[in-house]
mmCIF file of C-alpha atoms in Angstrom:
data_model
loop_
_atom_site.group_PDB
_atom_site.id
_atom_site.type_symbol
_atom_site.label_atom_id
_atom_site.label_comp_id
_atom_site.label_asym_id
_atom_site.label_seq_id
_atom_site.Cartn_x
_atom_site.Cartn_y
_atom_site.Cartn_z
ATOM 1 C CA UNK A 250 70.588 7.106 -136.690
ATOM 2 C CA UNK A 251 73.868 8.989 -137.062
ATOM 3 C CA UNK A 252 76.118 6.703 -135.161
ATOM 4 C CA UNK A 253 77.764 4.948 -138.112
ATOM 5 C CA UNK A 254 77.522 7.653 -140.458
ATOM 6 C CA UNK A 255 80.137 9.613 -141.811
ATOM 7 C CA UNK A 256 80.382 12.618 -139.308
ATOM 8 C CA UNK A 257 84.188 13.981 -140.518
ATOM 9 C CA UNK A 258 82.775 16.733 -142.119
ATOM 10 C CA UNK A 259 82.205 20.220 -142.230
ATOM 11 C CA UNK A 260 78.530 19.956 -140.619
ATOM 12 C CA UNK A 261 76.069 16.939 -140.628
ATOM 13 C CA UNK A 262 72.355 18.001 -141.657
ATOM 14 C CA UNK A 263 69.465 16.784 -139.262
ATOM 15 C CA UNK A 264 66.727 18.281 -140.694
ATOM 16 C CA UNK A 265 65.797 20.571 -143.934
ATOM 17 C CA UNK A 266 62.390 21.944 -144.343
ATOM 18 C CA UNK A 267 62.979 21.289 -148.305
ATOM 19 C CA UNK A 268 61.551 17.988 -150.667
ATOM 20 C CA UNK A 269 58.364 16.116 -150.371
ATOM 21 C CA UNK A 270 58.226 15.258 -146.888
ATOM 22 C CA UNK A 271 60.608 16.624 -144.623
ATOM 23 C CA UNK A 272 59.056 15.525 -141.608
ATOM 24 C CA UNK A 273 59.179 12.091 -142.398
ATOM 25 C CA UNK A 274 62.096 10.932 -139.970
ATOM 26 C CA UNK A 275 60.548 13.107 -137.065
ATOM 27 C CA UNK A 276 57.827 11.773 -134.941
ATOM 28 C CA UNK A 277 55.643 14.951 -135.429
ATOM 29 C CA UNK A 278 53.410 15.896 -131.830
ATOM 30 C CA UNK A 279 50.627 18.002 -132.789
ATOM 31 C CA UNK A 280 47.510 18.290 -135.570
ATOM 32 C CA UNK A 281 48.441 19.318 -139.349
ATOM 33 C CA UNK A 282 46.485 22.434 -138.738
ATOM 34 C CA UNK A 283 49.391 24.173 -136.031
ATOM 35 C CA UNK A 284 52.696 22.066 -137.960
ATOM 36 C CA UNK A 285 52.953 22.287 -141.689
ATOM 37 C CA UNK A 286 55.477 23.255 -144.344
ATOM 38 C CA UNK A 287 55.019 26.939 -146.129
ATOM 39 C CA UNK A 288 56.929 28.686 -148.921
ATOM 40 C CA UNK A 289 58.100 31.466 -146.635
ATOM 41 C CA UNK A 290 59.028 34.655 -148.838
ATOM 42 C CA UNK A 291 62.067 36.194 -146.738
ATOM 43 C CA UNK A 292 64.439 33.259 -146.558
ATOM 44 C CA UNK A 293 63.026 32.507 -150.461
ATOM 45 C CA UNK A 294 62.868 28.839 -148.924
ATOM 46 C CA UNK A 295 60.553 26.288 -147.509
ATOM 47 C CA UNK A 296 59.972 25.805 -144.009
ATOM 48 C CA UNK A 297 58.298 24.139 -141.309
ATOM 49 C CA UNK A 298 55.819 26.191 -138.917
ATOM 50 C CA UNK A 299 54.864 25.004 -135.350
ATOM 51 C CA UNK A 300 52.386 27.227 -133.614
ATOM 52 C CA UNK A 301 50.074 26.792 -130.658
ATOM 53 C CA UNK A 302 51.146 25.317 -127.463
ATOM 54 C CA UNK A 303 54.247 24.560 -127.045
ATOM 55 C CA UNK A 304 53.060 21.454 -124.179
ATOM 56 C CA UNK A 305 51.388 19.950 -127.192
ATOM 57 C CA UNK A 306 53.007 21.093 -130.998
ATOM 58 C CA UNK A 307 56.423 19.880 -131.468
ATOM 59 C CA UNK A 308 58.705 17.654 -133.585
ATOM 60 C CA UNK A 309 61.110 14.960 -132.227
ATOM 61 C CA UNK A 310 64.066 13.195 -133.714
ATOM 62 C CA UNK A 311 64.651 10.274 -133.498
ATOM 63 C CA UNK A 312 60.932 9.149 -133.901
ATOM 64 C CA UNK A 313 61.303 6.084 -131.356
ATOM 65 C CA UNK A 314 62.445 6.630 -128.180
ATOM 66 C CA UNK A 315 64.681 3.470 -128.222
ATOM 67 C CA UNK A 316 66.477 4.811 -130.913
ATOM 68 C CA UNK A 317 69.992 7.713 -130.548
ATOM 69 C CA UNK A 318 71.146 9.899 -133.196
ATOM 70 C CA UNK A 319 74.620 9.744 -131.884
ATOM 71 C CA UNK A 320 76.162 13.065 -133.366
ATOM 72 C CA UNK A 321 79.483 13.874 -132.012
ATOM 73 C CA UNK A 322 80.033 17.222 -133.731
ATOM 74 C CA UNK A 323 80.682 20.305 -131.210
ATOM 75 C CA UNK A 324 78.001 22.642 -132.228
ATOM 76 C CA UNK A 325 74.125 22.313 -133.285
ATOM 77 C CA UNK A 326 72.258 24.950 -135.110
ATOM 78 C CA UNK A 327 69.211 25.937 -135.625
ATOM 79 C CA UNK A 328 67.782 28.343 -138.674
ATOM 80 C CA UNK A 329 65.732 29.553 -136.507
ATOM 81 C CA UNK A 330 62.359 32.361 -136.669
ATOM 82 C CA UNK A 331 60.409 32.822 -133.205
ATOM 83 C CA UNK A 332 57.239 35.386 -133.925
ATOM 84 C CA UNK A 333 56.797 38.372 -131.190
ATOM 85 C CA UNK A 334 55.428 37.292 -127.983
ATOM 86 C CA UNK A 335 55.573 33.727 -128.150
ATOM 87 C CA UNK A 336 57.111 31.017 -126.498
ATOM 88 C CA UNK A 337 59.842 28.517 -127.653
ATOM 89 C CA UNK A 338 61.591 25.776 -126.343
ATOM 90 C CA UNK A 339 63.460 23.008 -127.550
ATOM 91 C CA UNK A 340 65.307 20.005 -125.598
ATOM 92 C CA UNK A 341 68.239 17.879 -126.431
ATOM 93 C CA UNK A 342 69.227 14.674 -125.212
ATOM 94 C CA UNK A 343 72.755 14.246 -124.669
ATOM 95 C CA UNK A 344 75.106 11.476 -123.429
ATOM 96 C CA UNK A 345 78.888 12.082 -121.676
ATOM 97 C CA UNK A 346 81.962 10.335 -121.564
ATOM 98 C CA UNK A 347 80.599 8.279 -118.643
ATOM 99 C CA UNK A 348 77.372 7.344 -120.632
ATOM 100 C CA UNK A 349 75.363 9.093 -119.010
ATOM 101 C CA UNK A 350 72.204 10.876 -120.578
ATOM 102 C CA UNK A 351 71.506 14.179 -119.351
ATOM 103 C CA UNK A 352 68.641 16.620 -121.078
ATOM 104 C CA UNK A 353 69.323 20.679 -121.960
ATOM 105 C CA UNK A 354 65.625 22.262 -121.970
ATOM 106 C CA UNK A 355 66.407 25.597 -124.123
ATOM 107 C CA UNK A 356 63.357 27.861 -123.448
ATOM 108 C CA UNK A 357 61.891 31.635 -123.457
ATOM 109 C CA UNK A 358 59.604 30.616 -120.619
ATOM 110 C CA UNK A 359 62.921 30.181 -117.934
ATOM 111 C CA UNK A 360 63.711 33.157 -115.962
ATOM 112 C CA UNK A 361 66.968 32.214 -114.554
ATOM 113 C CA UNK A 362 69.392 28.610 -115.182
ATOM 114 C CA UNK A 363 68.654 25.900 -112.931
ATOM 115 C CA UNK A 364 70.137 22.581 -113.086
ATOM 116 C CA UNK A 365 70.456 18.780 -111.290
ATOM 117 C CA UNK A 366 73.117 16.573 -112.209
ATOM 118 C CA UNK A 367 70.996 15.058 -114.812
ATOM 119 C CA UNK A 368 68.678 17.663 -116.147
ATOM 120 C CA UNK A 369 69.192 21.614 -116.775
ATOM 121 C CA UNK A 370 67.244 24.370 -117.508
ATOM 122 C CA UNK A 371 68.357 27.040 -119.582
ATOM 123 C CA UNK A 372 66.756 30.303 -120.266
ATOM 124 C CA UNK A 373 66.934 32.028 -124.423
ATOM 125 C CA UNK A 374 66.171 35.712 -123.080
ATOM 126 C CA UNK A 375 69.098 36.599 -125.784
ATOM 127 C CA UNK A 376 67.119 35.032 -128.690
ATOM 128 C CA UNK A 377 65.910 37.764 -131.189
ATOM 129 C CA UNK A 378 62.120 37.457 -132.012
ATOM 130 C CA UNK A 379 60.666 38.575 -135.503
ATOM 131 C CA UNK A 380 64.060 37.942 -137.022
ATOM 132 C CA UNK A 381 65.868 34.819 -138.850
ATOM 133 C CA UNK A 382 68.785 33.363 -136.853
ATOM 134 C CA UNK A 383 71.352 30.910 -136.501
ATOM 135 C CA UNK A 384 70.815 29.838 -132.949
ATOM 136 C CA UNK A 385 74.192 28.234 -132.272
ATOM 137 C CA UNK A 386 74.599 25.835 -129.630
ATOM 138 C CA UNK A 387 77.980 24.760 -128.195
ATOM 139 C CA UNK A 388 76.899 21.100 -126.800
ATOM 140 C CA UNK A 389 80.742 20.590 -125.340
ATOM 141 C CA UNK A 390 80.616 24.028 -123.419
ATOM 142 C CA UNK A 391 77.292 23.466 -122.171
ATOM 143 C CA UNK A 392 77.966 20.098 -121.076
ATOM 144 C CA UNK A 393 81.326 20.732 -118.881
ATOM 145 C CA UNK A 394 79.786 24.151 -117.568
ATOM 146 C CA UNK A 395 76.543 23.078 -116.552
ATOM 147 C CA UNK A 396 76.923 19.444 -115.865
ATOM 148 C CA UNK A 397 80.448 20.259 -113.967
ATOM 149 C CA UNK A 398 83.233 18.522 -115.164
ATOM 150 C CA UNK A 399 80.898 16.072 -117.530
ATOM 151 C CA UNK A 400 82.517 15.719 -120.835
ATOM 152 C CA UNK A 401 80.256 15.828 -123.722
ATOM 153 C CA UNK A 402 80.055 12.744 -125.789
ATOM 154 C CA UNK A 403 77.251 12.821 -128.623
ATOM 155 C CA UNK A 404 73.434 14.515 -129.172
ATOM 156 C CA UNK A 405 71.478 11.567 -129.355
ATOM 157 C CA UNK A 406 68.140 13.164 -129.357
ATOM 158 C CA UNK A 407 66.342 16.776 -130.354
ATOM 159 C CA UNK A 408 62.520 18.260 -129.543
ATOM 160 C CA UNK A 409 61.703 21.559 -131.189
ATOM 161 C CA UNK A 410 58.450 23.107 -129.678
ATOM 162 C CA UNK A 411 56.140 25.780 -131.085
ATOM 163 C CA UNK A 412 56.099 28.754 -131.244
ATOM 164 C CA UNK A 413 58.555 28.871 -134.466
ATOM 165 C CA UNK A 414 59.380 28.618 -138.063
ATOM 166 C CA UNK A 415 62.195 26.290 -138.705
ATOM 167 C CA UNK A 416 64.348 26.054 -141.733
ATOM 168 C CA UNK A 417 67.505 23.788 -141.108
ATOM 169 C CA UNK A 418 69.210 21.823 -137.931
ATOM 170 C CA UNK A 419 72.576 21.104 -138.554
ATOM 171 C CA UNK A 420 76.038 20.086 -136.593
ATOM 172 C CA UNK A 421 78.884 21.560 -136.941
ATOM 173 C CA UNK A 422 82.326 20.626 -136.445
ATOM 174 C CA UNK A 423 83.858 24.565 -135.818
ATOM 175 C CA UNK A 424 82.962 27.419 -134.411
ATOM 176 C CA UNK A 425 80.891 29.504 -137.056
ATOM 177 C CA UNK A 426 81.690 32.778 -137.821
ATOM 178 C CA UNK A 427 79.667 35.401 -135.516
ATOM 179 C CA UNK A 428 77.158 37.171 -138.371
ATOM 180 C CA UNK A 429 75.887 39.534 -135.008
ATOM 181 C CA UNK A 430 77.068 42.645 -133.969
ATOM 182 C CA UNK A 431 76.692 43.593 -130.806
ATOM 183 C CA UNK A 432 73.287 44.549 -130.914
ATOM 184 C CA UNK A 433 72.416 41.160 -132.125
ATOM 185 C CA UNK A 434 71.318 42.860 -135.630
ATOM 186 C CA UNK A 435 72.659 41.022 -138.697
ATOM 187 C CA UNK A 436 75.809 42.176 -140.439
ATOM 188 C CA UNK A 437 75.050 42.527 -144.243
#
């Protein structure tokens, strides 16, 4: 989808909850009544909601399996809002250097990391619920770390699962500025 785009930029956008149909390049798992687009008030911005179970309610990019995104920038976020006692999860697809795929499931649900050489599961304890954030994802330090020694090549697929309210996914090609202190509460 990506692959022979322009990707020298700042950041490469993946999704935006804003226009007529922003879903319309995800293949969207789950009824219209638990994933829709709302005018949410505190971000003064659309966005999409996923709610329910998180098995069933989620989003996927790219919509056919066949298909890769193939986005080589070093960090994905997420605008991110995850409601107080509920699950979320999200999994990315990602190929190394030696071409081989390899899935990161993010989740709340995950205790403690646990990993094979091909799959890894990673627990967001540190997430902060009721609260808009940038969940910032560094896909070459995740990669090497976890995957020992594998060398992160390009994200060539996303899930988001409910519970959440989403706003943008974007790459980036540098490290964003922190906005946390370190109480995780937002620096005005």
């Amino acid at each position: 989808m990506f692959k022979n785009e322009y990707q020298g930029g700042a950041f490469v956008e993946i999704f935006s909850a804003q226009g007529k149909n922003p879903g319309a390049k995800w293949k969207i798992l789950g009824s219209p009544s638990v994933i829709w687009k709302e005018f949410d008030k505190e971000v003064k911005s659309f966005v999409f909601v996923l709610e329910g179970s998180s098995q069933t309610n989620k989003i996927q990019l790219p919509k056919e399996n066949k298909q890769i995104l193939g986005l080589i920038q070093r960090f994905l976020v997420l605008q991110i809002y995850v409601p107080l006692g509920q699950d979320f999860s999200t999994e990315l697809l990602i190929t190394d250097l030696g071409n081989i795929k390899r899935r990161l499931y993010l989740s709340t649900v995950h205790k403690e990391l646990s990993s094979t050489p091909l799959h890894a599961k990673i627990p967001l304890f540190m997430i902060k619920r009721k609260i808009w954030c940038n969940l910032c994802i560094d896909l070459v330090a995740f990669t090497s770390e976890i995957f020992k020694g594998a060398v992160f090549q390009s994200l060539d697929g996303i899930v988001v699962s409910a519970n959440c309210k989403l706003r943008k996914i974007f790459t980036l090609k540098s490290k964003p500025q922190d906005t946390a202190d370190k109480d995780g509460i937002w620096k005005a």
